[in-house]
C-alpha positions as a LaTeX table, in Angstrom:
\begin{tabular}{lrrr}
\hline
Residue & $x$ (\AA) & $y$ (\AA) & $z$ (\AA) \\
\hline
Unk1 & 4.84 & 19.02 & 17.82 \\
Unk2 & 2.01 & 19.27 & 19.93 \\
Unk3 & 0.58 & 15.32 & 21.40 \\
Unk4 & $-2.58$ & 15.58 & 19.34 \\
Unk5 & $-1.05$ & 16.31 & 16.17 \\
Unk6 & 1.77 & 13.47 & 16.58 \\
Unk7 & $-1.69$ & 11.16 & 17.23 \\
Unk8 & $-3.72$ & 12.99 & 14.49 \\
Unk9 & $-0.33$ & 11.81 & 12.19 \\
Unk10 & $-0.10$ & 7.96 & 13.88 \\
Unk11 & $-3.80$ & 7.78 & 12.78 \\
Unk12 & $-3.23$ & 8.73 & 9.19 \\
Unk13 & 0.09 & 6.60 & 8.82 \\
Unk14 & $-1.80$ & 3.58 & 10.42 \\
Unk15 & $-5.00$ & 4.46 & 7.79 \\
Unk16 & $-2.67$ & 4.54 & 5.29 \\
Unk17 & $-0.92$ & 1.42 & 6.32 \\
Unk18 & $-4.02$ & $-0.50$ & 5.98 \\
Unk19 & $-5.09$ & 1.25 & 2.04 \\
Unk20 & $-1.76$ & 0.34 & 0.87 \\
Unk21 & $-2.11$ & $-3.12$ & 2.09 \\
Unk22 & $-5.33$ & $-3.71$ & 0.93 \\
Unk23 & $-4.15$ & $-2.52$ & $-2.65$ \\
Unk24 & $-1.29$ & $-4.40$ & $-2.84$ \\
Unk25 & $-3.44$ & $-7.71$ & $-1.99$ \\
Unk26 & $-6.03$ & $-5.92$ & $-4.52$ \\
Unk27 & $-2.96$ & $-6.00$ & $-7.21$ \\
Unk28 & $-1.88$ & $-9.08$ & $-6.68$ \\
Unk29 & $-5.90$ & $-10.64$ & $-7.34$ \\
Unk30 & $-5.73$ & $-9.10$ & $-10.59$ \\
Unk31 & $-2.41$ & $-10.36$ & $-11.41$ \\
Unk32 & $-3.33$ & $-13.52$ & $-10.75$ \\
Unk33 & $-6.78$ & $-13.34$ & $-11.91$ \\
Unk34 & $-4.88$ & $-11.79$ & $-15.52$ \\
Unk35 & $-2.52$ & $-15.25$ & $-15.19$ \\
Unk36 & $-5.77$ & $-17.49$ & $-15.20$ \\
Unk37 & $-8.05$ & $-16.21$ & $-17.96$ \\
Unk38 & $-5.54$ & $-14.28$ & $-19.87$ \\
Unk39 & $-2.20$ & $-16.21$ & $-19.99$ \\
Unk40 & $-3.67$ & $-19.39$ & $-18.78$ \\
Unk41 & $-1.69$ & $-20.51$ & $-16.30$ \\
Unk42 & $-2.79$ & $-19.32$ & $-12.68$ \\
Unk43 & $-0.19$ & $-18.67$ & $-10.04$ \\
Unk44 & 0.70 & $-20.87$ & $-7.86$ \\
Unk45 & 2.50 & $-20.10$ & $-4.58$ \\
Unk46 & 3.00 & $-24.19$ & $-3.90$ \\
Unk47 & 5.87 & $-24.15$ & $-6.80$ \\
Unk48 & 9.12 & $-22.39$ & $-5.40$ \\
Unk49 & 9.94 & $-19.71$ & $-3.23$ \\
Unk50 & 10.53 & $-17.13$ & $-4.86$ \\
Unk51 & 6.35 & $-17.04$ & $-6.21$ \\
Unk52 & 5.93 & $-17.53$ & $-2.69$ \\
Unk53 & 7.95 & $-14.65$ & $-1.69$ \\
Unk54 & 6.66 & $-11.83$ & $-4.77$ \\
Unk55 & 2.59 & $-12.80$ & $-3.46$ \\
Unk56 & 3.80 & $-11.56$ & 0.16 \\
Unk57 & 6.49 & $-8.99$ & $-0.96$ \\
Unk58 & 3.47 & $-7.03$ & $-3.11$ \\
Unk59 & 1.09 & $-6.00$ & 0.08 \\
Unk60 & 4.31 & $-5.31$ & 2.58 \\
Unk61 & 5.52 & $-3.09$ & $-0.04$ \\
Unk62 & 1.99 & $-0.65$ & $-1.24$ \\
Unk63 & 1.08 & $-0.94$ & 2.96 \\
Unk64 & 4.89 & 0.63 & 3.28 \\
Unk65 & 4.42 & 3.07 & 0.35 \\
Unk66 & 0.99 & 3.74 & 1.75 \\
Unk67 & 2.73 & 4.17 & 5.64 \\
Unk68 & 4.99 & 7.00 & 3.63 \\
Unk69 & 3.04 & 9.11 & 1.80 \\
Unk70 & 0.40 & 8.67 & 4.61 \\
Unk71 & 3.42 & 9.73 & 6.95 \\
Unk72 & 4.24 & 12.85 & 4.49 \\
Unk73 & 0.84 & 14.28 & 3.61 \\
Unk74 & 0.13 & 14.10 & 7.87 \\
Unk75 & 3.26 & 15.86 & 8.64 \\
Unk76 & 1.72 & 19.06 & 6.07 \\
Unk77 & 0.04 & 21.93 & 7.22 \\
Unk78 & $-3.85$ & 22.62 & 6.85 \\
Unk79 & $-2.58$ & 25.36 & 4.39 \\
Unk80 & $-0.41$ & 23.55 & 2.19 \\
Unk81 & $-2.74$ & 20.68 & 1.42 \\
Unk82 & $-3.74$ & 22.17 & $-1.81$ \\
Unk83 & 0.31 & 23.17 & $-3.23$ \\
Unk84 & 1.73 & 20.39 & $-5.02$ \\
\hline
\end{tabular}
């Protein structure tokens, strides 16, 4: 791999990390809104350690998945972009 290819892959991976983290925060917010409005019970992070861990883990896992998908897609050559 050339240096420009590696830096392009790193940039794509960082973008995937940020997009994945944003999706995780949106997912957490949507779950909190659903819980508040539909179920009538707000999500609280001040209760147990498990609820706080889940609220922190969802964006982190989504960020890791976003980075992995972006790195995989960046590793493909331009001739393989439209193939499954």
